[in-house]
CSV table of C-alpha atoms in Angstrom, one decimal:
chain,number,residue,atom,x,y,z
A,1,MET,CA,9.5,41.7,-18.7
A,2,ILE,CA,6.7,40.3,-16.4
A,3,LYS,CA,5.3,38.3,-19.3
A,4,VAL,CA,8.7,36.6,-19.9
A,5,TYR,CA,9.0,35.9,-16.1
A,6,LYS,CA,5.6,34.3,-15.9
A,7,SER,CA,6.3,32.2,-19.0
A,8,SER,CA,9.6,31.0,-17.5
A,9,MET,CA,8.0,30.1,-14.2
A,10,LEU,CA,5.3,28.2,-16.0
A,11,LYS,CA,7.8,26.2,-17.9
A,12,ASN,CA,9.7,25.4,-14.7
A,13,LEU,CA,6.5,24.4,-13.0
A,14,VAL,CA,5.5,22.1,-15.9
A,15,PHE,CA,9.0,20.5,-15.8
A,16,VAL,CA,8.9,19.9,-12.1
A,17,LEU,CA,5.5,18.3,-12.3
A,18,PHE,CA,6.7,16.1,-15.2
A,19,LEU,CA,9.7,14.9,-13.1
A,20,LEU,CA,7.4,14.2,-10.1
A,21,SER,CA,5.0,12.2,-12.2
A,22,VAL,CA,7.8,10.2,-13.8
A,23,SER,CA,9.3,9.3,-10.4
A,24,PHE,CA,5.9,8.4,-9.0
A,25,LEU,CA,5.2,6.1,-12.0
A,26,ARG,CA,8.6,4.6,-11.7
A,27,GLY,CA,8.0,3.6,-8.1
A,28,GLN,CA,4.6,2.2,-9.0
A,29,THR,CA,6.1,0.2,-11.9
A,30,PHE,CA,8.6,-1.4,-9.5
A,31,TYR,CA,5.8,-2.8,-7.3
A,32,ALA,CA,3.7,-3.8,-10.3
A,33,LEU,CA,6.6,-5.9,-11.6
A,34,GLN,CA,7.0,-7.6,-8.2
A,35,ILE,CA,3.4,-8.9,-8.3
A,36,ASP,CA,3.7,-12.5,-9.3
A,37,ARG,CA,1.0,-15.2,-9.7
A,38,ASN,CA,1.1,-16.1,-6.0
A,39,ILE,CA,0.6,-12.5,-4.9
A,40,ARG,CA,-2.3,-12.1,-7.4
A,41,PHE,CA,-3.8,-15.3,-6.1
A,42,GLU,CA,-3.5,-14.3,-2.5
A,43,ALA,CA,-4.9,-10.8,-3.2
A,44,LYS,CA,-7.9,-12.5,-5.0
A,45,GLU,CA,-8.5,-14.7,-1.9
A,46,ILE,CA,-8.3,-11.7,0.5
A,47,THR,CA,-10.7,-9.7,-1.8
A,48,ALA,CA,-13.1,-12.7,-1.7
A,49,LYS,CA,-13.1,-12.6,2.1
A,50,TYR,CA,-14.0,-9.0,2.1
A,51,GLN,CA,-16.7,-9.2,-0.6
A,52,PRO,CA,-19.5,-10.5,1.6
A,53,HIS,CA,-18.9,-7.5,3.9
A,54,LEU,CA,-18.3,-4.8,1.3
A,55,VAL,CA,-20.4,-6.0,-1.7
A,56,MET,CA,-18.3,-4.4,-4.3
A,57,GLY,CA,-19.0,-4.2,-8.0
A,58,VAL,CA,-16.6,-5.9,-10.5
A,59,ASP,CA,-14.5,-2.7,-11.2
A,60,GLN,CA,-14.3,-1.7,-7.6
A,61,ALA,CA,-13.3,-5.3,-6.6
A,62,LEU,CA,-10.5,-5.3,-9.2
A,63,GLN,CA,-9.2,-2.0,-7.9
A,64,PHE,CA,-9.4,-3.3,-4.3
A,65,GLN,CA,-7.6,-6.5,-5.3
A,66,SER,CA,-4.9,-4.4,-7.1
A,67,THR,CA,-4.3,-2.3,-4.0
A,68,VAL,CA,-4.1,-5.4,-1.8
A,69,ALA,CA,-1.6,-6.9,-4.2
A,70,ARG,CA,0.7,-3.9,-4.1
A,71,PHE,CA,0.7,-4.0,-0.3
A,72,LEU,CA,1.3,-7.7,-0.2
A,73,VAL,CA,4.5,-7.1,-2.2
A,74,LYS,CA,5.6,-4.5,0.4
A,75,LYS,CA,4.6,-6.8,3.3
A,76,ARG,CA,6.7,-9.7,1.8
A,77,ALA,CA,9.7,-7.4,1.5
A,78,VAL,CA,9.4,-6.5,5.2
A,79,GLU,CA,8.9,-10.1,6.3
A,80,ARG,CA,12.0,-11.3,4.3
A,81,ASP,CA,14.3,-8.6,5.7
A,82,ASP,CA,16.6,-10.4,8.1
A,83,ASN,CA,18.2,-7.2,9.2
A,84,LEU,CA,15.0,-6.2,11.1
A,85,SER,CA,14.2,-7.3,14.6
A,86,PRO,CA,10.8,-8.8,15.3
A,87,LYS,CA,9.7,-5.5,16.9
A,88,ALA,CA,10.8,-3.5,13.9
A,89,LYS,CA,9.1,-5.9,11.5
A,90,TYR,CA,5.9,-5.6,13.5
A,91,GLN,CA,6.0,-1.8,13.5
A,92,LEU,CA,6.7,-1.7,9.8
A,93,LEU,CA,3.9,-4.1,9.1
A,94,ARG,CA,1.5,-2.0,11.2
A,95,ARG,CA,2.6,1.1,9.3
A,96,LEU,CA,2.0,-0.6,6.0
A,97,SER,CA,-1.4,-1.8,7.1
A,98,SER,CA,-2.3,1.7,8.1
A,99,ARG,CA,-1.2,3.0,4.7
A,100,GLU,CA,-3.2,0.3,3.0
A,101,THR,CA,-6.3,1.3,5.0
A,102,SER,CA,-5.7,5.0,4.0
A,103,GLU,CA,-5.4,4.1,0.3
A,104,MET,CA,-8.6,2.0,0.5
A,105,ALA,CA,-10.4,5.3,1.2
A,106,ASP,CA,-9.8,6.2,-2.5
A,107,VAL,CA,-11.2,2.8,-3.6
A,108,LEU,CA,-14.2,2.5,-1.4
A,109,GLU,CA,-17.2,4.7,-0.6
A,110,SER,CA,-17.2,6.0,3.0
A,111,TYR,CA,-19.7,3.4,4.2
A,112,ARG,CA,-17.8,0.5,2.7
A,113,TRP,CA,-14.5,1.9,4.0
A,114,ARG,CA,-15.9,2.0,7.5
A,115,GLU,CA,-17.0,-1.6,7.2
A,116,TYR,CA,-13.5,-2.5,5.7
A,117,MET,CA,-11.8,-0.9,8.8
A,118,ARG,CA,-14.2,-2.9,11.1
A,119,VAL,CA,-13.4,-6.3,9.6
A,120,LYS,CA,-9.8,-5.8,8.5
A,121,ALA,CA,-8.3,-7.0,11.8
A,122,ASP,CA,-10.2,-10.3,11.4
A,123,ILE,CA,-9.4,-10.8,7.7
A,124,GLN,CA,-5.8,-9.4,7.6
A,125,PRO,CA,-4.4,-9.6,11.2
A,126,ILE,CA,-0.9,-8.5,11.9
A,127,PRO,CA,0.6,-11.2,14.1
A,128,LYS,CA,2.5,-9.9,17.1
A,129,PRO,CA,6.0,-11.4,17.5
A,130,ILE,CA,6.6,-13.5,20.6
A,131,ASP,CA,9.9,-11.9,21.5
A,132,PHE,CA,9.7,-8.1,21.0
A,133,GLY,CA,13.3,-7.4,22.1
A,134,GLU,CA,14.6,-3.9,22.4
A,135,ASP,CA,16.6,-3.4,19.3
A,136,LEU,CA,14.9,-2.1,16.2
A,137,VAL,CA,17.7,-3.3,13.9
A,138,VAL,CA,19.7,-6.5,14.2
A,139,GLN,CA,23.5,-5.8,14.4
A,140,ASP,CA,25.9,-8.1,12.6
């Protein structure tokens, strides 16, 4: 009886892990499809600006560039959303920038990651809106 129970739990666990991995890959695929030539070019330029500070190898620079491109797609989506107030856009862009920084910890060694954090505000600044307003979402 216990052996059957363990087998059943193992099958359920494998199934749940499969579903989670499929949903994760599906989300990643959506952003990968949104990366057009302009985004790739901009990500390449941003990576080139970091290169003198981080001195990455080819493989690491490509991984860095890919991460930058994924977040550029997300950034463009926030910037184009007309339903968000300037304050809400700024807050979302700050949150995206923070998530990008966190993900770069998986791409860069700790000493490069610290340097990345030091120069990021100069290379990828988040412009503050002139009029913050009080509303987080614009009402129609």
